Amino acid sequence: MARQLDEQIAGRFPVGRRLRVLDVGMGRGTQALRLARAGHQVTGVEQDAQLIATARGELAGEPEGIRERVRIVQGDGRDTGVHFLPGSFDVVLCHGVLMYVEEPDPLLAGLARMLAPGGLLSLLVRNGDAPAMRPGLGGDWAAALAAFDTTAHLPHARTEANGATHARPGLEGRADRLAELTATLAGIGAPLHAWYGVRVFTDTAFTDTAADEERAQADLTTLLAVEERAGKTDPYRSVAALLHLCGVRG
């Protein structure tokens, strides 16, 4: 997903331009730190105090120049209008958050208002068009059958894009359909520009055992190449566990 995001940034902004980035639901700050290291000014918003403490700990180990480029604000993302002026950011990230928000449209509209003209909105959501894939591939036929008819109350997905712990076992969330989000993005003035699949094959390829972790690391280069290719290729991306949507502010 980081490669997909970098691809969109590179295609949208001049090389070397220092961007103003808002990362809503920053988790432990994985993406925020990565972008700050690349020279961008990053504001992270997170409501979980423990995750904020972890992010600050990670930030403390960075050189002063990088530390100065990161600001952390405690909040849930729905109060961006309180903290920031409209049009304050070139890039807004909202990764692994919408699935746990009951009414996402107001949040999305608020995030779009934060974008300057031509700004990029990056969303990582659960794929509501393929909820039966994971239980089906795992042989849980009853869960797969039930998943065909709903996008709500789905078992947790692995969404560690920001190093957050949103995806805990037993935690349920909602999935979003591509067509519905496409219409929403158009309605809030940040129409869909590009979209990708994330975790096309790897969502069910590995468990948390040490053997699987070792195998994943050994094959990491090839694994990433396969996922990157599948994430932008039909029909594979359509059945990914997660969707990465990139809208552009008009």
PDB file of C-alpha atoms in Angstrom:
ATOM      1  CA  MET A   1       0.000   0.000   0.000  1.00  0.00           C
ATOM      2  CA  ALA A   2       2.905   2.335   0.674  1.00  0.00           C
ATOM      3  CA  ARG A   3       4.133   1.710  -2.863  1.00  0.00           C
ATOM      4  CA  GLN A   4       0.667   2.508  -4.226  1.00  0.00           C
ATOM      5  CA  LEU A   5       0.553   5.726  -2.220  1.00  0.00           C
ATOM      6  CA  ASP A   6       4.004   6.766  -3.405  1.00  0.00           C
ATOM      7  CA  GLU A   7       2.930   6.084  -6.989  1.00  0.00           C
ATOM      8  CA  GLN A   8      -0.010   8.458  -6.619  1.00  0.00           C
ATOM      9  CA  ILE A   9       2.041  11.160  -4.904  1.00  0.00           C
ATOM     10  CA  ALA A  10       4.737  10.973  -7.575  1.00  0.00           C
ATOM     11  CA  GLY A  11       2.167  11.284 -10.337  1.00  0.00           C
ATOM     12  CA  ARG A  12       0.395  14.238  -8.719  1.00  0.00           C
ATOM     13  CA  PHE A  13       3.062  16.510  -7.238  1.00  0.00           C
ATOM     14  CA  PRO A  14       6.412  17.871  -8.475  1.00  0.00           C
ATOM     15  CA  VAL A  15       9.475  15.887  -7.425  1.00  0.00           C
ATOM     16  CA  GLY A  16      11.020  17.339  -4.278  1.00  0.00           C
ATOM     17  CA  ARG A  17       7.947  19.271  -3.175  1.00  0.00           C
ATOM     18  CA  ARG A  18       7.415  19.072   0.568  1.00  0.00           C
ATOM     19  CA  LEU A  19       3.792  18.166   1.127  1.00  0.00           C
ATOM     20  CA  ARG A  20       1.464  18.896   4.014  1.00  0.00           C
ATOM     21  CA  VAL A  21       0.075  15.517   5.079  1.00  0.00           C
ATOM     22  CA  LEU A  22      -2.793  14.714   7.458  1.00  0.00           C
ATOM     23  CA  ASP A  23      -2.867  11.109   8.707  1.00  0.00           C
ATOM     24  CA  VAL A  24      -6.212  10.366  10.400  1.00  0.00           C
ATOM     25  CA  GLY A  25      -6.083   7.212  12.516  1.00  0.00           C
ATOM     26  CA  MET A  26      -2.288   7.221  12.441  1.00  0.00           C
ATOM     27  CA  GLY A  27      -1.939   4.264  14.835  1.00  0.00           C
ATOM     28  CA  ARG A  28       1.707   3.791  15.799  1.00  0.00           C
ATOM     29  CA  GLY A  29       2.694   6.232  13.082  1.00  0.00           C
ATOM     30  CA  THR A  30       4.098   3.878  10.452  1.00  0.00           C
ATOM     31  CA  GLN A  31       2.972   5.948   7.463  1.00  0.00           C
ATOM     32  CA  ALA A  32       3.448   9.281   9.237  1.00  0.00           C
ATOM     33  CA  LEU A  33       7.088   8.517  10.017  1.00  0.00           C
ATOM     34  CA  ARG A  34       7.732   7.119   6.565  1.00  0.00           C
ATOM     35  CA  LEU A  35       6.449  10.286   4.920  1.00  0.00           C
ATOM     36  CA  ALA A  36       8.265  12.551   7.373  1.00  0.00           C
ATOM     37  CA  ARG A  37      11.503  10.762   6.541  1.00  0.00           C
ATOM     38  CA  ALA A  38      10.781  11.552   2.893  1.00  0.00           C
ATOM     39  CA  GLY A  39      10.744  15.262   3.779  1.00  0.00           C
ATOM     40  CA  HIS A  40       7.024  15.947   4.183  1.00  0.00           C
ATOM     41  CA  GLN A  41       5.294  17.842   7.007  1.00  0.00           C
ATOM     42  CA  VAL A  42       2.952  15.371   8.717  1.00  0.00           C
ATOM     43  CA  THR A  43       0.116  15.848  11.214  1.00  0.00           C
ATOM     44  CA  GLY A  44      -1.136  12.635  12.784  1.00  0.00           C
ATOM     45  CA  VAL A  45      -4.561  12.282  14.418  1.00  0.00           C
ATOM     46  CA  GLU A  46      -5.207   9.339  16.743  1.00  0.00           C
ATOM     47  CA  GLN A  47      -7.704   8.804  19.573  1.00  0.00           C
ATOM     48  CA  ASP A  48      -5.994   5.878  21.342  1.00  0.00           C
ATOM     49  CA  ALA A  49      -3.653   7.201  24.044  1.00  0.00           C
ATOM     50  CA  GLN A  50      -1.546   4.032  24.059  1.00  0.00           C
ATOM     51  CA  LEU A  51      -0.973   4.239  20.309  1.00  0.00           C
ATOM     52  CA  ILE A  52      -0.079   7.914  20.630  1.00  0.00           C
ATOM     53  CA  ALA A  53       2.487   7.051  23.294  1.00  0.00           C
ATOM     54  CA  THR A  54       3.945   4.373  21.020  1.00  0.00           C
ATOM     55  CA  ALA A  55       4.104   6.808  18.098  1.00  0.00           C
ATOM     56  CA  ARG A  56       5.824   9.420  20.250  1.00  0.00           C
ATOM     57  CA  GLY A  57       8.322   6.791  21.372  1.00  0.00           C
ATOM     58  CA  GLU A  58       9.093   5.895  17.761  1.00  0.00           C
ATOM     59  CA  LEU A  59       9.400   9.564  16.878  1.00  0.00           C
ATOM     60  CA  ALA A  60      11.792  10.207  19.766  1.00  0.00           C
ATOM     61  CA  GLY A  61      14.327   7.904  18.132  1.00  0.00           C
ATOM     62  CA  GLU A  62      14.387   9.924  14.904  1.00  0.00           C
ATOM     63  CA  PRO A  63      16.801  12.757  14.060  1.00  0.00           C
ATOM     64  CA  GLU A  64      15.723  16.252  15.093  1.00  0.00           C
ATOM     65  CA  GLY A  65      14.900  17.295  11.531  1.00  0.00           C
ATOM     66  CA  ILE A  66      12.367  14.481  11.217  1.00  0.00           C
ATOM     67  CA  ARG A  67      10.916  15.049  14.688  1.00  0.00           C
ATOM     68  CA  GLU A  68      10.238  18.676  13.782  1.00  0.00           C
ATOM     69  CA  ARG A  69       8.184  17.594  10.774  1.00  0.00           C
ATOM     70  CA  VAL A  70       5.660  15.535  12.782  1.00  0.00           C
ATOM     71  CA  ARG A  71       2.805  16.859  14.892  1.00  0.00           C
ATOM     72  CA  ILE A  72       0.449  14.538  16.789  1.00  0.00           C
ATOM     73  CA  VAL A  73      -3.106  15.505  17.759  1.00  0.00           C
ATOM     74  CA  GLN A  74      -5.453  13.386  19.866  1.00  0.00           C
ATOM     75  CA  GLY A  75      -8.851  13.003  18.204  1.00  0.00           C
ATOM     76  CA  ASP A  76     -11.052  10.579  16.282  1.00  0.00           C
ATOM     77  CA  GLY A  77     -10.915  12.290  12.887  1.00  0.00           C
ATOM     78  CA  ARG A  78     -14.456  13.653  13.010  1.00  0.00           C
ATOM     79  CA  ASP A  79     -13.277  16.915  14.596  1.00  0.00           C
ATOM     80  CA  THR A  80     -10.783  17.964  11.922  1.00  0.00           C
ATOM     81  CA  GLY A  81     -12.755  21.183  11.390  1.00  0.00           C
ATOM     82  CA  VAL A  82     -11.979  22.165  14.996  1.00  0.00           C
ATOM     83  CA  HIS A  83      -8.229  21.693  14.659  1.00  0.00           C
ATOM     84  CA  PHE A  84      -7.519  22.691  11.058  1.00  0.00           C
ATOM     85  CA  LEU A  85      -8.619  25.192   8.438  1.00  0.00           C
ATOM     86  CA  PRO A  86     -10.181  23.968   5.186  1.00  0.00           C
ATOM     87  CA  GLY A  87      -7.640  23.379   2.439  1.00  0.00           C
ATOM     88  CA  SER A  88      -4.752  22.994   4.878  1.00  0.00           C
ATOM     89  CA  PHE A  89      -3.317  19.759   3.453  1.00  0.00           C
ATOM     90  CA  ASP A  90      -2.020  18.394   0.162  1.00  0.00           C
ATOM     91  CA  VAL A  91      -2.526  14.749   1.168  1.00  0.00           C
ATOM     92  CA  VAL A  92      -5.026  13.247   3.622  1.00  0.00           C
ATOM     93  CA  LEU A  93      -4.699   9.610   4.714  1.00  0.00           C
ATOM     94  CA  CYS A  94      -7.492   7.618   6.349  1.00  0.00           C
ATOM     95  CA  HIS A  95      -6.335   4.011   6.510  1.00  0.00           C
ATOM     96  CA  GLY A  96      -8.173   1.250   8.358  1.00  0.00           C
ATOM     97  CA  VAL A  97     -10.609   3.663  10.018  1.00  0.00           C
ATOM     98  CA  LEU A  98     -13.869   3.777   8.023  1.00  0.00           C
ATOM     99  CA  MET A  99     -14.657   0.148   8.830  1.00  0.00           C
ATOM    100  CA  TYR A 100     -15.201   1.098  12.474  1.00  0.00           C
ATOM    101  CA  VAL A 101     -17.238   4.273  11.858  1.00  0.00           C
ATOM    102  CA  GLU A 102     -21.012   3.754  11.792  1.00  0.00           C
ATOM    103  CA  GLU A 103     -21.706   6.750   9.548  1.00  0.00           C
ATOM    104  CA  PRO A 104     -18.628   7.358   7.393  1.00  0.00           C
ATOM    105  CA  ASP A 105     -20.047  10.002   5.044  1.00  0.00           C
ATOM    106  CA  PRO A 106     -19.691  12.978   7.448  1.00  0.00           C
ATOM    107  CA  LEU A 107     -16.123  11.901   8.252  1.00  0.00           C
ATOM    108  CA  LEU A 108     -15.246  11.656   4.560  1.00  0.00           C
ATOM    109  CA  ALA A 109     -16.796  15.039   3.810  1.00  0.00           C
ATOM    110  CA  GLY A 110     -14.755  16.583   6.609  1.00  0.00           C
ATOM    111  CA  LEU A 111     -11.554  15.023   5.301  1.00  0.00           C
ATOM    112  CA  ALA A 112     -12.243  16.275   1.782  1.00  0.00           C
ATOM    113  CA  ARG A 113     -12.642  19.819   3.141  1.00  0.00           C
ATOM    114  CA  MET A 114      -9.135  19.578   4.580  1.00  0.00           C
ATOM    115  CA  LEU A 115      -7.668  19.133   1.085  1.00  0.00           C
ATOM    116  CA  ALA A 116      -6.225  21.951  -0.968  1.00  0.00           C
ATOM    117  CA  PRO A 117      -7.323  22.027  -4.637  1.00  0.00           C
ATOM    118  CA  GLY A 118      -5.689  19.107  -6.427  1.00  0.00           C
ATOM    119  CA  GLY A 119      -5.020  17.382  -3.100  1.00  0.00           C
ATOM    120  CA  LEU A 120      -5.006  13.606  -2.677  1.00  0.00           C
ATOM    121  CA  LEU A 121      -7.333  11.640  -0.382  1.00  0.00           C
ATOM    122  CA  SER A 122      -6.082   8.111   0.355  1.00  0.00           C
ATOM    123  CA  LEU A 123      -8.523   5.624   1.904  1.00  0.00           C
ATOM    124  CA  LEU A 124      -7.916   2.036   2.980  1.00  0.00           C
ATOM    125  CA  VAL A 125     -11.204   0.178   3.529  1.00  0.00           C
ATOM    126  CA  ARG A 126     -12.513  -3.347   3.774  1.00  0.00           C
ATOM    127  CA  ASN A 127     -13.757  -4.661   0.460  1.00  0.00           C
ATOM    128  CA  GLY A 128     -17.540  -4.995   0.602  1.00  0.00           C
ATOM    129  CA  ASP A 129     -17.640  -6.692  -2.803  1.00  0.00           C
ATOM    130  CA  ALA A 130     -15.783  -9.804  -1.637  1.00  0.00           C
ATOM    131  CA  PRO A 131     -16.530 -10.512   2.040  1.00  0.00           C
ATOM    132  CA  ALA A 132     -17.022 -14.226   1.409  1.00  0.00           C
ATOM    133  CA  MET A 133     -13.494 -14.729   0.047  1.00  0.00           C
ATOM    134  CA  ARG A 134     -11.649 -15.059   3.336  1.00  0.00           C
ATOM    135  CA  PRO A 135     -14.000 -17.504   5.105  1.00  0.00           C
ATOM    136  CA  GLY A 136     -14.515 -19.389   1.843  1.00  0.00           C
ATOM    137  CA  LEU A 137     -10.798 -19.904   1.248  1.00  0.00           C
ATOM    138  CA  GLY A 138     -10.480 -20.915   4.887  1.00  0.00           C
ATOM    139  CA  GLY A 139     -13.157 -23.581   4.519  1.00  0.00           C
ATOM    140  CA  ASP A 140     -15.662 -21.867   6.823  1.00  0.00           C
ATOM    141  CA  TRP A 141     -18.649 -22.490   4.583  1.00  0.00           C
ATOM    142  CA  ALA A 142     -21.338 -21.203   6.938  1.00  0.00           C
ATOM    143  CA  ALA A 143     -19.520 -17.887   7.405  1.00  0.00           C
ATOM    144  CA  ALA A 144     -18.880 -17.602   3.674  1.00  0.00           C
ATOM    145  CA  LEU A 145     -22.550 -18.189   2.883  1.00  0.00           C
ATOM    146  CA  ALA A 146     -23.638 -15.553   5.391  1.00  0.00           C
ATOM    147  CA  ALA A 147     -21.058 -13.054   4.124  1.00  0.00           C
ATOM    148  CA  PHE A 148     -22.601 -12.898   0.656  1.00  0.00           C
ATOM    149  CA  ASP A 149     -25.561 -10.934   1.988  1.00  0.00           C
ATOM    150  CA  THR A 150     -23.990  -8.375   4.319  1.00  0.00           C
ATOM    151  CA  THR A 151     -21.209  -5.828   4.628  1.00  0.00           C
ATOM    152  CA  ALA A 152     -21.769  -5.287   8.369  1.00  0.00           C
ATOM    153  CA  HIS A 153     -20.511  -7.057  11.488  1.00  0.00           C
ATOM    154  CA  LEU A 154     -17.735  -8.867   9.667  1.00  0.00           C
ATOM    155  CA  PRO A 155     -14.868 -10.558  11.547  1.00  0.00           C
ATOM    156  CA  HIS A 156     -11.665  -8.525  11.863  1.00  0.00           C
ATOM    157  CA  ALA A 157      -9.356  -7.966   8.915  1.00  0.00           C
ATOM    158  CA  ARG A 158      -5.615  -7.430   9.080  1.00  0.00           C
ATOM    159  CA  THR A 159      -5.214  -3.682   8.495  1.00  0.00           C
ATOM    160  CA  GLU A 160      -1.828  -2.721   9.865  1.00  0.00           C
ATOM    161  CA  ALA A 161      -1.199   0.014   7.283  1.00  0.00           C
ATOM    162  CA  ASN A 162      -0.436   2.526  10.018  1.00  0.00           C
ATOM    163  CA  GLY A 163       0.932   0.040  12.509  1.00  0.00           C
ATOM    164  CA  ALA A 164      -2.318   0.370  14.420  1.00  0.00           C
ATOM    165  CA  THR A 165      -4.012  -2.318  16.443  1.00  0.00           C
ATOM    166  CA  HIS A 166      -7.491  -1.676  15.022  1.00  0.00           C
ATOM    167  CA  ALA A 167      -7.651  -5.257  13.728  1.00  0.00           C
ATOM    168  CA  ARG A 168      -7.867  -7.270  16.920  1.00  0.00           C
ATOM    169  CA  PRO A 169      -9.297 -10.784  16.873  1.00  0.00           C
ATOM    170  CA  GLY A 170     -13.020 -10.687  17.558  1.00  0.00           C
ATOM    171  CA  LEU A 171     -13.391  -7.024  16.613  1.00  0.00           C
ATOM    172  CA  GLU A 172     -16.130  -6.594  14.043  1.00  0.00           C
ATOM    173  CA  GLY A 173     -16.348  -3.938  11.397  1.00  0.00           C
ATOM    174  CA  ARG A 174     -18.141  -2.841   8.262  1.00  0.00           C
ATOM    175  CA  ALA A 175     -16.998  -3.241   4.684  1.00  0.00           C
ATOM    176  CA  ASP A 176     -17.519  -0.689   1.904  1.00  0.00           C
ATOM    177  CA  ARG A 177     -18.413  -1.353  -1.715  1.00  0.00           C
ATOM    178  CA  LEU A 178     -16.363   0.273  -4.450  1.00  0.00           C
ATOM    179  CA  ALA A 179     -19.381   1.649  -6.338  1.00  0.00           C
ATOM    180  CA  GLU A 180     -20.845   3.252  -3.220  1.00  0.00           C
ATOM    181  CA  LEU A 181     -17.560   4.881  -2.201  1.00  0.00           C
ATOM    182  CA  THR A 182     -17.039   6.077  -5.760  1.00  0.00           C
ATOM    183  CA  ALA A 183     -20.390   7.875  -5.589  1.00  0.00           C
ATOM    184  CA  THR A 184     -19.578   9.286  -2.141  1.00  0.00           C
ATOM    185  CA  LEU A 185     -16.210  10.643  -3.256  1.00  0.00           C
ATOM    186  CA  ALA A 186     -17.809  12.321  -6.264  1.00  0.00           C
ATOM    187  CA  GLY A 187     -20.429  13.873  -3.997  1.00  0.00           C
ATOM    188  CA  ILE A 188     -17.874  15.410  -1.617  1.00  0.00           C
ATOM    189  CA  GLY A 189     -15.763  16.921  -4.375  1.00  0.00           C
ATOM    190  CA  ALA A 190     -12.894  14.430  -4.340  1.00  0.00           C
ATOM    191  CA  PRO A 191     -13.778  12.030  -7.179  1.00  0.00           C
ATOM    192  CA  LEU A 192     -12.037   8.688  -7.456  1.00  0.00           C
ATOM    193  CA  HIS A 193      -8.792   8.944  -9.413  1.00  0.00           C
ATOM    194  CA  ALA A 194      -7.333   5.456  -8.918  1.00  0.00           C
ATOM    195  CA  TRP A 195      -7.968   2.338  -6.852  1.00  0.00           C
ATOM    196  CA  TYR A 196      -6.032  -0.767  -5.875  1.00  0.00           C
ATOM    197  CA  GLY A 197      -6.535  -4.064  -4.119  1.00  0.00           C
ATOM    198  CA  VAL A 198      -4.536  -4.790  -0.952  1.00  0.00           C
ATOM    199  CA  ARG A 199      -3.994  -8.307   0.426  1.00  0.00           C
ATOM    200  CA  VAL A 200      -5.158 -10.107  -2.678  1.00  0.00           C
ATOM    201  CA  PHE A 201      -3.370 -13.358  -1.831  1.00  0.00           C
ATOM    202  CA  THR A 202      -1.666 -12.757   1.507  1.00  0.00           C
ATOM    203  CA  ASP A 203      -4.807 -12.227   3.569  1.00  0.00           C
ATOM    204  CA  THR A 204      -5.142 -15.992   3.955  1.00  0.00           C
ATOM    205  CA  ALA A 205      -1.631 -17.134   3.008  1.00  0.00           C
ATOM    206  CA  PHE A 206      -0.081 -16.782   6.454  1.00  0.00           C
ATOM    207  CA  THR A 207      -1.054 -17.234  10.050  1.00  0.00           C
ATOM    208  CA  ASP A 208       0.773 -15.910  13.087  1.00  0.00           C
ATOM    209  CA  THR A 209       3.016 -18.931  13.574  1.00  0.00           C
ATOM    210  CA  ALA A 210       6.787 -18.513  13.670  1.00  0.00           C
ATOM    211  CA  ALA A 211       7.179 -20.845  10.690  1.00  0.00           C
ATOM    212  CA  ASP A 212       4.848 -18.754   8.546  1.00  0.00           C
ATOM    213  CA  GLU A 213       6.594 -15.546   9.611  1.00  0.00           C
ATOM    214  CA  GLU A 214       9.961 -17.001   8.646  1.00  0.00           C
ATOM    215  CA  ARG A 215       8.603 -18.152   5.289  1.00  0.00           C
ATOM    216  CA  ALA A 216       7.063 -14.736   4.627  1.00  0.00           C
ATOM    217  CA  GLN A 217      10.344 -12.953   5.314  1.00  0.00           C
ATOM    218  CA  ALA A 218      12.287 -15.357   3.118  1.00  0.00           C
ATOM    219  CA  ASP A 219       9.916 -14.744   0.199  1.00  0.00           C
ATOM    220  CA  LEU A 220       9.260 -11.074   0.941  1.00  0.00           C
ATOM    221  CA  THR A 221      10.623  -9.563  -2.283  1.00  0.00           C
ATOM    222  CA  THR A 222       8.662 -11.932  -4.501  1.00  0.00           C
ATOM    223  CA  LEU A 223       5.602 -11.740  -2.259  1.00  0.00           C
ATOM    224  CA  LEU A 224       5.510  -7.940  -2.556  1.00  0.00           C
ATOM    225  CA  ALA A 225       6.009  -8.096  -6.319  1.00  0.00           C
ATOM    226  CA  VAL A 226       3.039 -10.462  -6.652  1.00  0.00           C
ATOM    227  CA  GLU A 227       0.800  -8.371  -4.397  1.00  0.00           C
ATOM    228  CA  GLU A 228       1.782  -5.140  -6.131  1.00  0.00           C
ATOM    229  CA  ARG A 229       0.972  -6.594  -9.549  1.00  0.00           C
ATOM    230  CA  ALA A 230      -2.294  -8.167  -8.416  1.00  0.00           C
ATOM    231  CA  GLY A 231      -3.344  -4.994  -6.604  1.00  0.00           C
ATOM    232  CA  LYS A 232      -3.538  -3.080  -9.869  1.00  0.00           C
ATOM    233  CA  THR A 233      -4.706  -5.884 -12.180  1.00  0.00           C
ATOM    234  CA  ASP A 234      -8.252  -7.027 -12.926  1.00  0.00           C
ATOM    235  CA  PRO A 235      -9.890  -9.276 -11.886  1.00  0.00           C
ATOM    236  CA  TYR A 236      -7.555  -9.910  -8.944  1.00  0.00           C
ATOM    237  CA  ARG A 237      -7.854  -6.523  -7.274  1.00  0.00           C
ATOM    238  CA  SER A 238     -11.648  -6.829  -7.179  1.00  0.00           C
ATOM    239  CA  VAL A 239     -11.495  -9.683  -4.647  1.00  0.00           C
ATOM    240  CA  ALA A 240      -8.784  -8.252  -2.389  1.00  0.00           C
ATOM    241  CA  ALA A 241      -9.453  -8.173   1.340  1.00  0.00           C
ATOM    242  CA  LEU A 242      -8.941  -4.392   1.354  1.00  0.00           C
ATOM    243  CA  LEU A 243      -9.343  -1.596  -1.165  1.00  0.00           C
ATOM    244  CA  HIS A 244      -7.055   1.419  -1.465  1.00  0.00           C
ATOM    245  CA  LEU A 245      -8.985   4.315  -3.016  1.00  0.00           C
ATOM    246  CA  CYS A 246      -7.379   7.573  -4.098  1.00  0.00           C
ATOM    247  CA  GLY A 247      -9.606  10.603  -4.669  1.00  0.00           C
ATOM    248  CA  VAL A 248      -8.494  14.014  -5.924  1.00  0.00           C
ATOM    249  CA  ARG A 249      -9.961  17.308  -4.743  1.00  0.00           C
ATOM    250  CA  GLY A 250     -11.396  19.288  -7.636  1.00  0.00           C
TER     251      GLY A 250
END
